[in-house]
């Protein structure tokens, strides 16, 4: 059997009781931490808490050539650990489908996810979110700096529909994107598009969700780009038109400019 086990938001304590039992009952335990990771825990702390050796898989072992370790689940109980909730990433769905095609029984053990936690932390209503997207770091091709603009298109589309946008921020082995960097990149994308809508848009940054020192800050995007949120991980939200309770929540919970109350819907 192959068990996909969600580890939750921040550290080793976030795993569910059911998830912890699945890990401790497993013959082999694998994990991937490039789609998300627990900023409050190291692999060594996870292994000590679980009482199991945890092998961290590379991106290639997960996306390109996973059949070897997946195949071990034909004869053994294999636990595959991911930050947050399994199947939020399409990478995990691909692995589950591969396992099913190999005749391997699978199961999912859910945990907390930033997708739902962001609503509780910010006061934004979950059903008001539209399509989410990711902001990647710019890259250099030859001598040219390339900034992907598709995240901006998603934000604008959601704004036109009065929906909020959840923006996942790039995670790389040697760095993580901050909410301020994400806001600055959105504004740069808008400049490339020759538009100016986001200069008057609100942004909400969340850092270290699930920890005791989680930070939630709401401000106009140009000002949010200069705010310091502290350590990882961060996520960014660009809200659409606000219900009055959402506006009150952002002012009370995230220090949003009080003037947002004037334009809120009844």
mmCIF file of C-alpha atoms in Angstrom:
data_model
loop_
_atom_site.group_PDB
_atom_site.id
_atom_site.type_symbol
_atom_site.label_atom_id
_atom_site.label_comp_id
_atom_site.label_asym_id
_atom_site.label_seq_id
_atom_site.Cartn_x
_atom_site.Cartn_y
_atom_site.Cartn_z
ATOM 1 C CA UNK A 1 0.000 0.000 0.000
ATOM 2 C CA UNK A 2 1.091 3.556 -0.740
ATOM 3 C CA UNK A 3 -0.137 6.132 1.793
ATOM 4 C CA UNK A 4 0.004 9.826 0.942
ATOM 5 C CA UNK A 5 0.377 11.555 4.304
ATOM 6 C CA UNK A 6 -0.098 15.294 4.757
ATOM 7 C CA UNK A 7 2.176 16.832 7.386
ATOM 8 C CA UNK A 8 0.320 20.106 7.878
ATOM 9 C CA UNK A 9 1.522 23.675 7.878
ATOM 10 C CA UNK A 10 4.628 24.323 9.931
ATOM 11 C CA UNK A 11 6.434 21.696 12.029
ATOM 12 C CA UNK A 12 6.491 18.022 13.026
ATOM 13 C CA UNK A 13 3.639 18.516 15.499
ATOM 14 C CA UNK A 14 1.106 19.361 12.771
ATOM 15 C CA UNK A 15 0.649 15.797 11.503
ATOM 16 C CA UNK A 16 -2.658 14.148 12.424
ATOM 17 C CA UNK A 17 -2.850 11.185 14.795
ATOM 18 C CA UNK A 18 -3.950 9.012 11.874
ATOM 19 C CA UNK A 19 -1.029 10.276 9.807
ATOM 20 C CA UNK A 20 1.451 9.614 12.599
ATOM 21 C CA UNK A 21 0.170 6.060 12.988
ATOM 22 C CA UNK A 22 0.524 5.481 9.234
ATOM 23 C CA UNK A 23 4.119 6.721 9.304
ATOM 24 C CA UNK A 24 5.070 4.584 12.284
ATOM 25 C CA UNK A 25 3.404 1.504 10.766
ATOM 26 C CA UNK A 26 5.164 1.972 7.405
ATOM 27 C CA UNK A 27 8.019 -0.217 6.251
ATOM 28 C CA UNK A 28 9.493 2.635 4.212
ATOM 29 C CA UNK A 29 9.010 6.391 4.560
ATOM 30 C CA UNK A 30 9.705 8.840 1.730
ATOM 31 C CA UNK A 31 9.111 12.574 1.526
ATOM 32 C CA UNK A 32 9.335 15.438 -0.936
ATOM 33 C CA UNK A 33 9.754 19.038 0.203
ATOM 34 C CA UNK A 34 10.142 21.021 -3.001
ATOM 35 C CA UNK A 35 6.431 21.684 -3.634
ATOM 36 C CA UNK A 36 6.155 22.746 0.009
ATOM 37 C CA UNK A 37 8.063 22.104 3.193
ATOM 38 C CA UNK A 38 7.783 22.482 6.936
ATOM 39 C CA UNK A 39 9.723 25.635 7.765
ATOM 40 C CA UNK A 40 9.650 24.820 11.474
ATOM 41 C CA UNK A 41 11.228 21.372 11.242
ATOM 42 C CA UNK A 42 14.310 19.686 9.813
ATOM 43 C CA UNK A 43 14.374 16.179 8.319
ATOM 44 C CA UNK A 44 16.280 15.083 11.419
ATOM 45 C CA UNK A 45 13.554 16.379 13.738
ATOM 46 C CA UNK A 46 10.899 14.654 11.649
ATOM 47 C CA UNK A 47 12.753 11.333 11.819
ATOM 48 C CA UNK A 48 13.216 11.643 15.589
ATOM 49 C CA UNK A 49 9.555 12.505 16.182
ATOM 50 C CA UNK A 50 8.223 9.782 13.885
ATOM 51 C CA UNK A 51 10.705 7.179 15.058
ATOM 52 C CA UNK A 52 11.403 6.328 11.419
ATOM 53 C CA UNK A 53 14.110 7.019 8.883
ATOM 54 C CA UNK A 54 12.759 9.509 6.330
ATOM 55 C CA UNK A 55 14.329 9.502 2.882
ATOM 56 C CA UNK A 56 13.973 12.833 1.091
ATOM 57 C CA UNK A 57 13.328 12.348 -2.618
ATOM 58 C CA UNK A 58 14.716 14.649 -5.276
ATOM 59 C CA UNK A 59 12.490 16.378 -7.809
ATOM 60 C CA UNK A 60 13.699 13.951 -10.477
ATOM 61 C CA UNK A 61 12.829 10.936 -8.303
ATOM 62 C CA UNK A 62 9.314 12.306 -7.839
ATOM 63 C CA UNK A 63 8.492 13.723 -11.264
ATOM 64 C CA UNK A 64 10.702 11.876 -13.748
ATOM 65 C CA UNK A 65 11.458 8.408 -12.415
ATOM 66 C CA UNK A 66 9.253 7.512 -9.427
ATOM 67 C CA UNK A 67 8.397 3.956 -10.440
ATOM 68 C CA UNK A 68 11.232 2.411 -8.410
ATOM 69 C CA UNK A 69 10.163 3.614 -4.971
ATOM 70 C CA UNK A 70 6.462 3.460 -5.832
ATOM 71 C CA UNK A 71 6.918 -0.170 -6.875
ATOM 72 C CA UNK A 72 8.089 -1.050 -3.374
ATOM 73 C CA UNK A 73 4.481 -0.498 -2.248
ATOM 74 C CA UNK A 74 3.475 -3.730 -4.023
ATOM 75 C CA UNK A 75 4.970 -5.755 -1.187
ATOM 76 C CA UNK A 76 5.463 -3.214 1.603
ATOM 77 C CA UNK A 77 3.651 -0.402 3.371
ATOM 78 C CA UNK A 78 5.114 2.803 1.985
ATOM 79 C CA UNK A 79 4.358 6.258 3.385
ATOM 80 C CA UNK A 80 4.922 9.283 1.160
ATOM 81 C CA UNK A 81 5.054 12.523 3.148
ATOM 82 C CA UNK A 82 4.204 15.973 1.838
ATOM 83 C CA UNK A 83 3.842 19.385 3.424
ATOM 84 C CA UNK A 84 0.270 20.615 3.776
ATOM 85 C CA UNK A 85 -2.499 18.387 2.418
ATOM 86 C CA UNK A 86 -1.858 15.694 -0.226
ATOM 87 C CA UNK A 87 -3.229 16.190 -3.743
ATOM 88 C CA UNK A 88 -3.193 19.978 -3.590
ATOM 89 C CA UNK A 89 -0.241 19.644 -5.962
ATOM 90 C CA UNK A 90 -0.900 17.970 -9.324
ATOM 91 C CA UNK A 91 2.458 16.230 -8.845
ATOM 92 C CA UNK A 92 0.902 14.112 -6.098
ATOM 93 C CA UNK A 93 -2.115 13.223 -8.219
ATOM 94 C CA UNK A 94 0.251 12.041 -10.945
ATOM 95 C CA UNK A 95 2.000 9.774 -8.440
ATOM 96 C CA UNK A 96 -1.288 8.320 -7.248
ATOM 97 C CA UNK A 97 -2.409 7.596 -10.804
ATOM 98 C CA UNK A 98 0.940 5.949 -11.574
ATOM 99 C CA UNK A 99 0.541 3.736 -8.509
ATOM 100 C CA UNK A 100 -2.991 2.743 -9.482
ATOM 101 C CA UNK A 101 -1.818 1.812 -12.978
ATOM 102 C CA UNK A 102 0.799 -0.408 -11.309
ATOM 103 C CA UNK A 103 -1.930 -2.174 -9.344
ATOM 104 C CA UNK A 104 -0.957 -0.612 -6.027
ATOM 105 C CA UNK A 105 -3.567 0.266 -3.425
ATOM 106 C CA UNK A 106 -3.371 3.891 -2.309
ATOM 107 C CA UNK A 107 -4.896 6.005 0.431
ATOM 108 C CA UNK A 108 -4.804 9.669 1.442
ATOM 109 C CA UNK A 109 -4.410 10.914 4.997
ATOM 110 C CA UNK A 110 -5.355 14.558 5.024
ATOM 111 C CA UNK A 111 -3.920 17.413 7.041
ATOM 112 C CA UNK A 112 -4.181 21.188 7.296
ATOM 113 C CA UNK A 113 -3.395 23.186 4.182
ATOM 114 C CA UNK A 114 -2.562 26.816 3.487
ATOM 115 C CA UNK A 115 -5.447 26.754 0.997
ATOM 116 C CA UNK A 116 -7.918 26.653 3.881
ATOM 117 C CA UNK A 117 -5.766 28.160 6.644
ATOM 118 C CA UNK A 118 -5.407 31.435 4.759
ATOM 119 C CA UNK A 119 -9.132 32.099 5.135
ATOM 120 C CA UNK A 120 -9.016 31.698 8.908
ATOM 121 C CA UNK A 121 -5.883 33.819 9.255
ATOM 122 C CA UNK A 122 -7.082 36.697 7.072
ATOM 123 C CA UNK A 123 -10.863 36.668 7.491
ATOM 124 C CA UNK A 124 -11.375 36.247 3.747
ATOM 125 C CA UNK A 125 -14.256 33.912 2.909
ATOM 126 C CA UNK A 126 -13.166 30.634 1.344
ATOM 127 C CA UNK A 127 -15.913 30.511 -1.288
ATOM 128 C CA UNK A 128 -14.823 33.896 -2.677
ATOM 129 C CA UNK A 129 -11.511 32.563 -4.004
ATOM 130 C CA UNK A 130 -11.079 32.054 -7.737
ATOM 131 C CA UNK A 131 -8.316 30.264 -9.596
ATOM 132 C CA UNK A 132 -4.991 30.170 -7.741
ATOM 133 C CA UNK A 133 -1.581 30.514 -9.353
ATOM 134 C CA UNK A 134 2.141 30.553 -8.569
ATOM 135 C CA UNK A 135 4.707 33.332 -8.906
ATOM 136 C CA UNK A 136 8.095 31.978 -10.049
ATOM 137 C CA UNK A 137 11.391 33.770 -9.702
ATOM 138 C CA UNK A 138 12.544 35.605 -12.845
ATOM 139 C CA UNK A 139 15.265 33.863 -14.793
ATOM 140 C CA UNK A 140 17.961 34.946 -17.206
ATOM 141 C CA UNK A 141 18.005 33.751 -20.823
ATOM 142 C CA UNK A 142 21.182 34.943 -22.509
ATOM 143 C CA UNK A 143 21.465 38.510 -21.289
ATOM 144 C CA UNK A 144 17.730 39.047 -20.847
ATOM 145 C CA UNK A 145 15.840 38.867 -17.558
ATOM 146 C CA UNK A 146 12.581 36.986 -18.088
ATOM 147 C CA UNK A 147 9.554 37.657 -15.888
ATOM 148 C CA UNK A 148 6.613 35.290 -16.370
ATOM 149 C CA UNK A 149 3.424 37.371 -16.656
ATOM 150 C CA UNK A 150 0.782 34.614 -16.523
ATOM 151 C CA UNK A 151 0.238 35.098 -12.736
ATOM 152 C CA UNK A 152 -0.779 38.693 -13.417
ATOM 153 C CA UNK A 153 -3.323 37.506 -15.997
ATOM 154 C CA UNK A 154 -4.902 35.182 -13.412
ATOM 155 C CA UNK A 155 -5.122 37.976 -10.826
ATOM 156 C CA UNK A 156 -6.759 40.368 -13.314
ATOM 157 C CA UNK A 157 -9.242 37.719 -14.437
ATOM 158 C CA UNK A 158 -10.250 37.041 -10.829
ATOM 159 C CA UNK A 159 -10.529 40.753 -10.041
ATOM 160 C CA UNK A 160 -12.906 41.199 -12.974
ATOM 161 C CA UNK A 161 -15.076 38.479 -11.396
ATOM 162 C CA UNK A 162 -14.793 39.986 -7.876
ATOM 163 C CA UNK A 163 -12.849 36.945 -6.677
ATOM 164 C CA UNK A 164 -9.763 36.640 -4.481
ATOM 165 C CA UNK A 165 -6.502 35.165 -5.800
ATOM 166 C CA UNK A 166 -4.224 32.900 -3.774
ATOM 167 C CA UNK A 167 -0.635 33.165 -5.039
ATOM 168 C CA UNK A 168 1.856 30.450 -4.130
ATOM 169 C CA UNK A 169 5.401 31.837 -3.967
ATOM 170 C CA UNK A 170 8.462 30.154 -5.438
ATOM 171 C CA UNK A 171 10.486 27.807 -3.233
ATOM 172 C CA UNK A 172 14.014 26.863 -4.287
ATOM 173 C CA UNK A 173 16.724 24.904 -2.462
ATOM 174 C CA UNK A 174 18.682 28.044 -1.592
ATOM 175 C CA UNK A 175 15.942 30.664 -1.238
ATOM 176 C CA UNK A 176 12.242 31.291 -0.833
ATOM 177 C CA UNK A 177 10.160 34.130 -2.231
ATOM 178 C CA UNK A 178 8.820 36.583 0.316
ATOM 179 C CA UNK A 179 5.355 38.114 0.185
ATOM 180 C CA UNK A 180 6.991 41.481 -0.477
ATOM 181 C CA UNK A 181 8.951 40.080 -3.409
ATOM 182 C CA UNK A 182 5.777 38.513 -4.781
ATOM 183 C CA UNK A 183 3.946 41.842 -4.568
ATOM 184 C CA UNK A 184 6.829 43.633 -6.307
ATOM 185 C CA UNK A 185 6.879 41.048 -9.086
ATOM 186 C CA UNK A 186 3.129 41.420 -9.642
ATOM 187 C CA UNK A 187 3.584 45.161 -10.051
ATOM 188 C CA UNK A 188 6.470 44.543 -12.464
ATOM 189 C CA UNK A 189 4.262 42.176 -14.483
ATOM 190 C CA UNK A 190 1.617 44.892 -14.641
ATOM 191 C CA UNK A 191 4.189 47.396 -15.865
ATOM 192 C CA UNK A 192 5.216 44.961 -18.613
ATOM 193 C CA UNK A 193 1.545 44.674 -19.583
ATOM 194 C CA UNK A 194 1.264 48.463 -19.746
ATOM 195 C CA UNK A 195 -1.543 48.588 -17.185
ATOM 196 C CA UNK A 196 -2.011 50.149 -13.753
ATOM 197 C CA UNK A 197 -4.898 48.353 -12.030
ATOM 198 C CA UNK A 198 -2.887 46.774 -9.223
ATOM 199 C CA UNK A 199 -1.409 50.030 -7.958
ATOM 200 C CA UNK A 200 -4.756 50.613 -6.265
ATOM 201 C CA UNK A 201 -5.286 46.986 -5.219
ATOM 202 C CA UNK A 202 -4.974 45.487 -1.776
ATOM 203 C CA UNK A 203 -2.541 42.703 -1.033
ATOM 204 C CA UNK A 204 -2.407 40.337 1.939
ATOM 205 C CA UNK A 205 0.762 38.545 2.946
ATOM 206 C CA UNK A 206 0.871 35.574 5.324
ATOM 207 C CA UNK A 207 4.068 34.208 6.846
ATOM 208 C CA UNK A 208 4.667 31.041 8.874
ATOM 209 C CA UNK A 209 1.049 29.885 8.946
ATOM 210 C CA UNK A 210 0.566 27.310 11.682
ATOM 211 C CA UNK A 211 3.336 28.656 13.879
ATOM 212 C CA UNK A 212 3.074 30.620 17.126
ATOM 213 C CA UNK A 213 4.540 33.688 15.404
ATOM 214 C CA UNK A 214 2.467 33.701 12.231
ATOM 215 C CA UNK A 215 2.270 37.132 10.587
ATOM 216 C CA UNK A 216 -0.620 38.509 8.525
ATOM 217 C CA UNK A 217 -0.270 41.955 6.920
ATOM 218 C CA UNK A 218 -2.700 43.662 4.540
ATOM 219 C CA UNK A 219 -1.803 46.846 2.677
ATOM 220 C CA UNK A 220 -1.907 48.405 -0.758
ATOM 221 C CA UNK A 221 0.318 46.323 -3.055
ATOM 222 C CA UNK A 222 2.969 49.022 -3.652
ATOM 223 C CA UNK A 223 3.376 49.397 0.124
ATOM 224 C CA UNK A 224 3.172 45.667 0.789
ATOM 225 C CA UNK A 225 6.181 45.179 -1.478
ATOM 226 C CA UNK A 226 8.314 46.967 1.141
ATOM 227 C CA UNK A 227 6.985 45.155 4.231
ATOM 228 C CA UNK A 228 9.124 42.691 6.188
ATOM 229 C CA UNK A 229 7.340 39.443 7.052
ATOM 230 C CA UNK A 230 10.259 37.611 8.629
ATOM 231 C CA UNK A 231 11.160 33.989 7.960
ATOM 232 C CA UNK A 232 9.509 31.409 5.656
ATOM 233 C CA UNK A 233 7.172 30.247 4.321
ATOM 234 C CA UNK A 234 5.132 33.084 2.795
ATOM 235 C CA UNK A 235 2.004 33.276 0.661
ATOM 236 C CA UNK A 236 0.264 36.199 -1.013
ATOM 237 C CA UNK A 237 -3.414 37.011 -1.598
ATOM 238 C CA UNK A 238 -4.863 39.695 -3.861
ATOM 239 C CA UNK A 239 -8.489 40.134 -2.764
ATOM 240 C CA UNK A 240 -11.344 41.002 -5.063
ATOM 241 C CA UNK A 241 -14.229 43.191 -3.891
ATOM 242 C CA UNK A 242 -14.696 42.704 -0.160
ATOM 243 C CA UNK A 243 -17.787 41.811 1.819
ATOM 244 C CA UNK A 244 -18.071 44.112 4.846
ATOM 245 C CA UNK A 245 -17.187 41.250 7.215
ATOM 246 C CA UNK A 246 -14.074 40.470 5.154
ATOM 247 C CA UNK A 247 -13.057 44.127 5.276
ATOM 248 C CA UNK A 248 -13.585 44.234 9.052
ATOM 249 C CA UNK A 249 -11.576 41.040 9.387
ATOM 250 C CA UNK A 250 -8.638 42.405 7.379
ATOM 251 C CA UNK A 251 -8.561 45.609 9.412
ATOM 252 C CA UNK A 252 -8.742 43.739 12.730
ATOM 253 C CA UNK A 253 -6.565 40.720 11.868
ATOM 254 C CA UNK A 254 -4.090 42.103 9.341
ATOM 255 C CA UNK A 255 -3.889 45.840 9.999
ATOM 256 C CA UNK A 256 -5.419 46.744 6.642
ATOM 257 C CA UNK A 257 -5.969 50.443 5.846
ATOM 258 C CA UNK A 258 -9.307 51.402 7.472
ATOM 259 C CA UNK A 259 -10.477 53.074 4.252
ATOM 260 C CA UNK A 260 -11.187 49.643 2.750
ATOM 261 C CA UNK A 261 -14.322 49.622 4.904
ATOM 262 C CA UNK A 262 -15.798 52.431 2.781
ATOM 263 C CA UNK A 263 -15.940 50.340 -0.401
ATOM 264 C CA UNK A 264 -17.019 47.043 1.141
ATOM 265 C CA UNK A 265 -20.228 45.331 0.053
ATOM 266 C CA UNK A 266 -23.151 45.159 2.512
#
